[in-house]
Amino acid sequence: MWISKVTIAQPINGVLRRFPAGTIYIVSALYACWEFWRALNQLGPYLVEPINVLERAYGEIALILMVAGLTVTPLRKWTGLNLLKFRRAIGVSAFFFVLAHFLVFAILDVQSLGRVWEEIVKRPYVTVGMASFVMLIPLAMTSNNLSLRKMGAASWRKLHKLTYPAAVLGALHYLWLAKGFQIEPLIYLIVVLALVGARYVSLERKQQPISG
Amino acid sequence: GAIGLAGGAAAQGNLEPNTLEEITSYNNYYEFGTGKNDPAQNAHRLVTSPWSIKVDGMVDNPGDYALDDLLAGLSVEDRLYRFRCVEAWSMVVPWNGIELADILDRVGVQSRAKYVAFETVVQPENMIGVQRRVLDFPYVEGLRLDEAMHPLTIMATGIYDEPLYNQSGAPIRLVVPWKYGFKSIKSIVRITLTDREPPTSWNKANAREYGFYSNVNPNVDHPRWSQATERRIGGGLFAPRQDTLMFNGYPEVAPLYAGQDLSVDI
């Protein structure tokens, strides 16, 4: 039996409509606190070495949220599922997890401002991660309606294309710190490249003049 | 040996060992996965009995030795050693083990031999990391003969007077306390005496990052991170970093490298 994408997507969209976008912030903040609390009390995976595990937990959830943010548009296009109203909250939450990841790295792990700078300059995988973080700062700062109005939709949209290189660099950062051949960071990078790449492909198609 | 005890005793002075739980639940044993907790989760599948070690190459008495036969009559000593991972974390481990020199004397090292090569068991059906080809398995490591014969170098069979847990490299593993942890190869099934520097797994995977010697050296950074400091496992979320010591605090091995530039021979 053939079911149109609208029949599946519509009831889900109906349910989603009842949740305000702010739900994402609440869940994100609760999750961040939960992980910190477990690290503090050295529970579960935090039993022996909580610093590195917390650093990785925040980094990975940031990457997951960036991927989630990038899937909103293709999901709507291909399945009719509409998560558009959550996208800003997903993106801003991703930024806060990157910030938390950086703070754990700087304060709990490296423990010295001078050495944080040294790491950023000397270690390419840190440089790349830092570049991703820096790109996300203006995006987080302009993720509000006032900025959108002030900047105008066109230039706001242009600025927010920084999401793409930020996500790619974030995934590269993860792959670069792995030792040996590891499948998980590779999957993240492939997914991010596919999601970003798909945009350029569809963009090119749109821009191509129609020829015989 | 006497020197080993002296060196060991001096280094043991103010060391507080990590708990058995810490030592056995934060491991790198890539045959069982790359997560620090993976070996503790997965290594129960390792089959360690019966166990034999193939001894070959430039030795007077080559052969397949049952583990008990190879070690029979040799003295098991307690050695409280610092353990410094190349990833810049560290532990203190109360090993029980036999000096490698005693084992090598038993099999009769020929005068042409210059190096000792080691190999870890491969049980693909029991090892998720082998199935995923994280590294080019079997895991192989090696020492120069003078390093191997040094009294600090032991073959550990236990921790806290308990047989080694599988994730710690049961039933027998190398421990070279002045080198990064990955040199201390686990679950050994083969020892080969050779006159050529043997290949080593991490060097094969990334020669720029992992040299043959891999002595703990705070002055030579890993290309991706600093080796100047380390974090002692077990200090919780606010554990301070501490300075890494040259040769991991075992300066008595320095004469082994007289005349070598350790920023080149990494």
mmCIF file of N, CA, C and O in Angstrom, chain B residues 196-259:
data_model
loop_
_atom_site.group_PDB
_atom_site.id
_atom_site.type_symbol
_atom_site.label_atom_id
_atom_site.label_comp_id
_atom_site.label_asym_id
_atom_site.label_seq_id
_atom_site.Cartn_x
_atom_site.Cartn_y
_atom_site.Cartn_z
ATOM 1 N N ARG B 196 67.508 -7.369 14.318
ATOM 2 C CA ARG B 196 66.989 -6.170 13.651
ATOM 3 C C ARG B 196 65.871 -5.524 14.460
ATOM 4 O O ARG B 196 65.088 -6.245 15.089
ATOM 5 N N GLU B 197 65.799 -4.204 14.421
ATOM 6 C CA GLU B 197 64.737 -3.504 15.155
ATOM 7 C C GLU B 197 63.382 -4.007 14.657
ATOM 8 O O GLU B 197 63.056 -3.840 13.488
ATOM 9 N N PRO B 198 62.601 -4.601 15.543
ATOM 10 C CA PRO B 198 61.325 -5.176 15.089
ATOM 11 C C PRO B 198 60.270 -4.095 14.863
ATOM 12 O O PRO B 198 60.328 -3.020 15.465
ATOM 13 N N PRO B 199 59.302 -4.380 13.970
ATOM 14 C CA PRO B 199 58.198 -3.420 13.793
ATOM 15 C C PRO B 199 57.348 -3.355 15.063
ATOM 16 O O PRO B 199 57.257 -4.341 15.803
ATOM 17 N N THR B 200 56.760 -2.195 15.319
ATOM 18 C CA THR B 200 55.879 -2.044 16.475
ATOM 19 C C THR B 200 54.545 -1.459 15.992
ATOM 20 O O THR B 200 54.524 -0.637 15.064
ATOM 21 N N SER B 201 53.458 -1.870 16.622
ATOM 22 C CA SER B 201 52.126 -1.581 16.077
ATOM 23 C C SER B 201 51.825 -0.099 15.902
ATOM 24 O O SER B 201 51.383 0.337 14.842
ATOM 25 N N TRP B 202 52.047 0.701 16.940
ATOM 26 C CA TRP B 202 51.685 2.112 16.824
ATOM 27 C C TRP B 202 52.627 2.846 15.896
ATOM 28 O O TRP B 202 52.233 3.800 15.224
ATOM 29 N N ASN B 203 53.858 2.395 15.822
ATOM 30 C CA ASN B 203 54.778 2.991 14.860
ATOM 31 C C ASN B 203 54.308 2.702 13.430
ATOM 32 O O ASN B 203 54.367 3.574 12.558
ATOM 33 N N LYS B 204 53.820 1.486 13.200
ATOM 34 C CA LYS B 204 53.289 1.150 11.873
ATOM 35 C C LYS B 204 52.058 1.992 11.550
ATOM 36 O O LYS B 204 51.849 2.428 10.425
ATOM 37 N N ALA B 205 51.220 2.231 12.561
ATOM 38 C CA ALA B 205 49.980 2.984 12.348
ATOM 39 C C ALA B 205 50.267 4.465 12.093
ATOM 40 O O ALA B 205 49.580 5.111 11.303
ATOM 41 N N ASN B 206 51.290 5.011 12.787
ATOM 42 C CA ASN B 206 51.579 6.440 12.653
ATOM 43 C C ASN B 206 53.004 6.725 13.136
ATOM 44 O O ASN B 206 53.227 7.055 14.302
ATOM 45 N N ALA B 207 53.948 6.599 12.218
ATOM 46 C CA ALA B 207 55.376 6.689 12.576
ATOM 47 C C ALA B 207 55.747 8.072 13.109
ATOM 48 O O ALA B 207 56.635 8.208 13.949
ATOM 49 N N ARG B 208 55.052 9.104 12.639
ATOM 50 C CA ARG B 208 55.353 10.468 13.071
ATOM 51 C C ARG B 208 55.022 10.642 14.556
ATOM 52 O O ARG B 208 55.646 11.421 15.258
ATOM 53 N N GLU B 209 54.028 9.934 15.026
ATOM 54 C CA GLU B 209 53.559 10.133 16.392
ATOM 55 C C GLU B 209 54.136 9.134 17.395
ATOM 56 O O GLU B 209 54.210 9.428 18.580
ATOM 57 N N TYR B 210 54.518 7.955 16.929
ATOM 58 C CA TYR B 210 54.956 6.909 17.854
ATOM 59 C C TYR B 210 56.252 6.293 17.369
ATOM 60 O O TYR B 210 56.277 5.588 16.361
ATOM 61 N N GLY B 211 57.344 6.572 18.116
ATOM 62 C CA GLY B 211 58.644 6.037 17.751
ATOM 63 C C GLY B 211 58.878 4.680 18.381
ATOM 64 O O GLY B 211 58.077 4.194 19.186
ATOM 65 N N PHE B 212 60.006 4.068 18.010
ATOM 66 C CA PHE B 212 60.340 2.753 18.553
ATOM 67 C C PHE B 212 60.622 2.840 20.054
ATOM 68 O O PHE B 212 60.220 1.971 20.821
ATOM 69 N N TYR B 213 61.323 3.888 20.476
ATOM 70 C CA TYR B 213 61.734 3.965 21.882
ATOM 71 C C TYR B 213 60.572 4.362 22.778
ATOM 72 O O TYR B 213 60.308 3.729 23.793
ATOM 73 N N SER B 214 59.878 5.456 22.424
ATOM 74 C CA SER B 214 58.718 5.922 23.207
ATOM 75 C C SER B 214 58.989 5.986 24.702
ATOM 76 O O SER B 214 58.193 5.522 25.522
ATOM 77 N N ASN B 215 60.174 6.525 25.046
ATOM 78 C CA ASN B 215 60.457 6.780 26.449
ATOM 79 C C ASN B 215 59.619 7.958 26.924
ATOM 80 O O ASN B 215 59.402 8.910 26.167
ATOM 81 N N VAL B 216 59.157 7.894 28.153
ATOM 82 C CA VAL B 216 58.414 9.031 28.709
ATOM 83 C C VAL B 216 59.366 10.225 28.764
ATOM 84 O O VAL B 216 60.456 10.144 29.337
ATOM 85 N N ASN B 217 58.956 11.298 28.098
ATOM 86 C CA ASN B 217 59.847 12.451 27.972
ATOM 87 C C ASN B 217 59.028 13.742 27.933
ATOM 88 O O ASN B 217 58.393 14.055 26.926
ATOM 89 N N PRO B 218 59.050 14.502 29.043
ATOM 90 C CA PRO B 218 58.227 15.727 29.092
ATOM 91 C C PRO B 218 58.691 16.798 28.108
ATOM 92 O O PRO B 218 57.936 17.741 27.838
ATOM 93 N N ASN B 219 59.885 16.640 27.560
ATOM 94 C CA ASN B 219 60.429 17.672 26.661
ATOM 95 C C ASN B 219 60.089 17.437 25.198
ATOM 96 O O ASN B 219 60.330 18.303 24.365
ATOM 97 N N VAL B 220 59.571 16.266 24.883
ATOM 98 C CA VAL B 220 59.201 15.979 23.494
ATOM 99 C C VAL B 220 57.694 15.748 23.440
ATOM 100 O O VAL B 220 57.194 14.748 23.967
ATOM 101 N N ASP B 221 56.982 16.685 22.812
ATOM 102 C CA ASP B 221 55.531 16.574 22.723
ATOM 103 C C ASP B 221 55.127 15.503 21.731
ATOM 104 O O ASP B 221 55.814 15.259 20.745
ATOM 105 N N HIS B 222 53.992 14.880 22.002
ATOM 106 C CA HIS B 222 53.297 14.140 20.964
ATOM 107 C C HIS B 222 52.816 15.190 19.975
ATOM 108 O O HIS B 222 52.441 16.293 20.394
ATOM 109 N N PRO B 223 52.832 14.910 18.649
ATOM 110 C CA PRO B 223 52.417 15.963 17.708
ATOM 111 C C PRO B 223 51.036 16.545 18.003
ATOM 112 O O PRO B 223 50.768 17.692 17.682
ATOM 113 N N ARG B 224 50.155 15.763 18.642
ATOM 114 C CA ARG B 224 48.804 16.273 18.863
ATOM 115 C C ARG B 224 48.554 16.767 20.275
ATOM 116 O O ARG B 224 47.491 17.308 20.547
ATOM 117 N N TRP B 225 49.484 16.525 21.196
ATOM 118 C CA TRP B 225 49.285 17.073 22.541
ATOM 119 C C TRP B 225 50.610 17.167 23.285
ATOM 120 O O TRP B 225 51.607 16.571 22.904
ATOM 121 N N SER B 226 50.597 17.946 24.356
ATOM 122 C CA SER B 226 51.796 18.147 25.156
ATOM 123 C C SER B 226 52.044 16.929 26.040
ATOM 124 O O SER B 226 51.113 16.292 26.522
ATOM 125 N N GLN B 227 53.305 16.629 26.262
ATOM 126 C CA GLN B 227 53.649 15.560 27.204
ATOM 127 C C GLN B 227 54.269 16.126 28.481
ATOM 128 O O GLN B 227 54.782 15.385 29.312
ATOM 129 N N ALA B 228 54.204 17.451 28.647
ATOM 130 C CA ALA B 228 54.863 18.088 29.788
ATOM 131 C C ALA B 228 54.191 17.746 31.122
ATOM 132 O O ALA B 228 54.845 17.675 32.148
ATOM 133 N N THR B 229 52.884 17.557 31.072
ATOM 134 C CA THR B 229 52.147 17.260 32.303
ATOM 135 C C THR B 229 51.247 16.056 32.081
ATOM 136 O O THR B 229 51.054 15.606 30.953
ATOM 137 N N GLU B 230 50.731 15.565 33.190
ATOM 138 C CA GLU B 230 49.840 14.405 33.100
ATOM 139 C C GLU B 230 48.759 14.522 34.164
ATOM 140 O O GLU B 230 48.902 15.283 35.127
ATOM 141 N N ARG B 231 47.688 13.763 33.981
ATOM 142 C CA ARG B 231 46.642 13.739 34.989
ATOM 143 C C ARG B 231 46.608 12.368 35.631
ATOM 144 O O ARG B 231 46.440 11.356 34.957
ATOM 145 N N ARG B 232 46.805 12.366 36.921
ATOM 146 C CA ARG B 232 46.778 11.124 37.682
ATOM 147 C C ARG B 232 45.329 10.648 37.798
ATOM 148 O O ARG B 232 44.461 11.414 38.228
ATOM 149 N N ILE B 233 45.097 9.422 37.380
ATOM 150 C CA ILE B 233 43.763 8.840 37.438
ATOM 151 C C ILE B 233 43.289 8.730 38.884
ATOM 152 O O ILE B 233 44.079 8.413 39.777
ATOM 153 N N GLY B 234 42.017 9.007 39.110
ATOM 154 C CA GLY B 234 41.449 8.782 40.432
ATOM 155 C C GLY B 234 41.249 10.040 41.256
ATOM 156 O O GLY B 234 40.793 9.975 42.379
ATOM 157 N N GLY B 235 41.590 11.204 40.687
ATOM 158 C CA GLY B 235 41.498 12.454 41.432
ATOM 159 C C GLY B 235 40.166 13.174 41.290
ATOM 160 O O GLY B 235 40.006 14.276 41.802
ATOM 161 N N GLY B 236 39.242 12.576 40.560
ATOM 162 C CA GLY B 236 37.939 13.199 40.419
ATOM 163 C C GLY B 236 37.901 14.306 39.382
ATOM 164 O O GLY B 236 38.843 14.507 38.614
ATOM 165 N N LEU B 237 36.780 15.050 39.394
ATOM 166 C CA LEU B 237 36.518 16.039 38.350
ATOM 167 C C LEU B 237 37.464 17.243 38.427
ATOM 168 O O LEU B 237 37.659 17.955 37.451
ATOM 169 N N PHE B 238 38.034 17.485 39.599
ATOM 170 C CA PHE B 238 38.922 18.652 39.738
ATOM 171 C C PHE B 238 40.366 18.231 39.987
ATOM 172 O O PHE B 238 41.152 18.962 40.599
ATOM 173 N N ALA B 239 40.721 17.046 39.490
ATOM 174 C CA ALA B 239 42.087 16.538 39.677
ATOM 175 C C ALA B 239 43.091 17.488 39.025
ATOM 176 O O ALA B 239 42.938 17.848 37.859
ATOM 177 N N PRO B 240 44.111 17.927 39.785
ATOM 178 C CA PRO B 240 45.113 18.806 39.177
ATOM 179 C C PRO B 240 46.049 18.024 38.264
ATOM 180 O O PRO B 240 46.194 16.814 38.402
ATOM 181 N N ARG B 241 46.676 18.743 37.352
ATOM 182 C CA ARG B 241 47.731 18.131 36.530
ATOM 183 C C ARG B 241 49.028 18.120 37.316
ATOM 184 O O ARG B 241 49.251 18.970 38.164
ATOM 185 N N GLN B 242 49.865 17.164 37.022
ATOM 186 C CA GLN B 242 51.183 17.161 37.646
ATOM 187 C C GLN B 242 52.247 17.057 36.570
ATOM 188 O O GLN B 242 51.979 16.576 35.463
ATOM 189 N N ASP B 243 53.451 17.531 36.898
ATOM 190 C CA ASP B 243 54.530 17.507 35.918
ATOM 191 C C ASP B 243 54.922 16.063 35.604
ATOM 192 O O ASP B 243 54.999 15.223 36.494
ATOM 193 N N THR B 244 55.159 15.823 34.332
ATOM 194 C CA THR B 244 55.667 14.509 33.913
ATOM 195 C C THR B 244 57.174 14.481 34.124
ATOM 196 O O THR B 244 57.863 15.456 33.859
ATOM 197 N N LEU B 245 57.665 13.354 34.636
ATOM 198 C CA LEU B 245 59.079 13.227 34.941
ATOM 199 C C LEU B 245 59.826 12.547 33.784
ATOM 200 O O LEU B 245 59.271 11.675 33.121
ATOM 201 N N MET B 246 61.073 12.972 33.569
ATOM 202 C CA MET B 246 61.896 12.315 32.548
ATOM 203 C C MET B 246 62.003 10.829 32.893
ATOM 204 O O MET B 246 62.204 10.471 34.054
ATOM 205 N N PHE B 247 61.887 9.992 31.880
ATOM 206 C CA PHE B 247 61.862 8.535 32.068
ATOM 207 C C PHE B 247 60.836 8.134 33.123
ATOM 208 O O PHE B 247 61.024 7.140 33.836
ATOM 209 N N ASN B 248 59.774 8.919 33.225
ATOM 210 C CA ASN B 248 58.676 8.637 34.148
ATOM 211 C C ASN B 248 59.161 8.516 35.595
ATOM 212 O O ASN B 248 58.558 7.804 36.400
ATOM 213 N N GLY B 249 60.258 9.188 35.896
ATOM 214 C CA GLY B 249 60.774 9.132 37.270
ATOM 215 C C GLY B 249 61.705 7.958 37.535
ATOM 216 O O GLY B 249 61.903 7.595 38.695
ATOM 217 N N TYR B 250 62.260 7.377 36.471
ATOM 218 C CA TYR B 250 63.227 6.275 36.625
ATOM 219 C C TYR B 250 64.556 6.661 35.975
ATOM 220 O O TYR B 250 64.934 6.098 34.926
ATOM 221 N N PRO B 251 65.267 7.623 36.578
ATOM 222 C CA PRO B 251 66.486 8.147 35.941
ATOM 223 C C PRO B 251 67.596 7.108 35.818
ATOM 224 O O PRO B 251 68.524 7.299 35.035
ATOM 225 N N GLU B 252 67.464 5.992 36.552
ATOM 226 C CA GLU B 252 68.515 4.978 36.469
ATOM 227 C C GLU B 252 68.618 4.339 35.085
ATOM 228 O O GLU B 252 69.595 3.652 34.810
ATOM 229 N N VAL B 253 67.611 4.559 34.215
ATOM 230 C CA VAL B 253 67.706 3.976 32.870
ATOM 231 C C VAL B 253 68.446 4.892 31.895
ATOM 232 O O VAL B 253 68.751 4.479 30.770
ATOM 233 N N ALA B 254 68.756 6.119 32.328
ATOM 234 C CA ALA B 254 69.377 7.092 31.421
ATOM 235 C C ALA B 254 70.644 6.549 30.740
ATOM 236 O O ALA B 254 70.843 6.794 29.537
ATOM 237 N N PRO B 255 71.514 5.799 31.459
ATOM 238 C CA PRO B 255 72.731 5.301 30.787
ATOM 239 C C PRO B 255 72.461 4.428 29.560
ATOM 240 O O PRO B 255 73.318 4.329 28.683
ATOM 241 N N LEU B 256 71.263 3.830 29.499
ATOM 242 C CA LEU B 256 70.931 3.013 28.316
ATOM 243 C C LEU B 256 70.973 3.849 27.038
ATOM 244 O O LEU B 256 71.163 3.319 25.948
ATOM 245 N N TYR B 257 70.743 5.152 27.201
ATOM 246 C CA TYR B 257 70.592 6.020 26.024
ATOM 247 C C TYR B 257 71.735 7.016 25.897
ATOM 248 O O TYR B 257 71.597 8.023 25.200
ATOM 249 N N ALA B 258 72.848 6.716 26.564
ATOM 250 C CA ALA B 258 74.016 7.600 26.478
ATOM 251 C C ALA B 258 74.423 7.738 25.018
ATOM 252 O O ALA B 258 74.511 6.758 24.285
ATOM 253 N N GLY B 259 74.639 8.968 24.579
ATOM 254 C CA GLY B 259 75.065 9.193 23.204
ATOM 255 C C GLY B 259 73.916 9.264 22.209
ATOM 256 O O GLY B 259 74.126 9.553 21.040
#
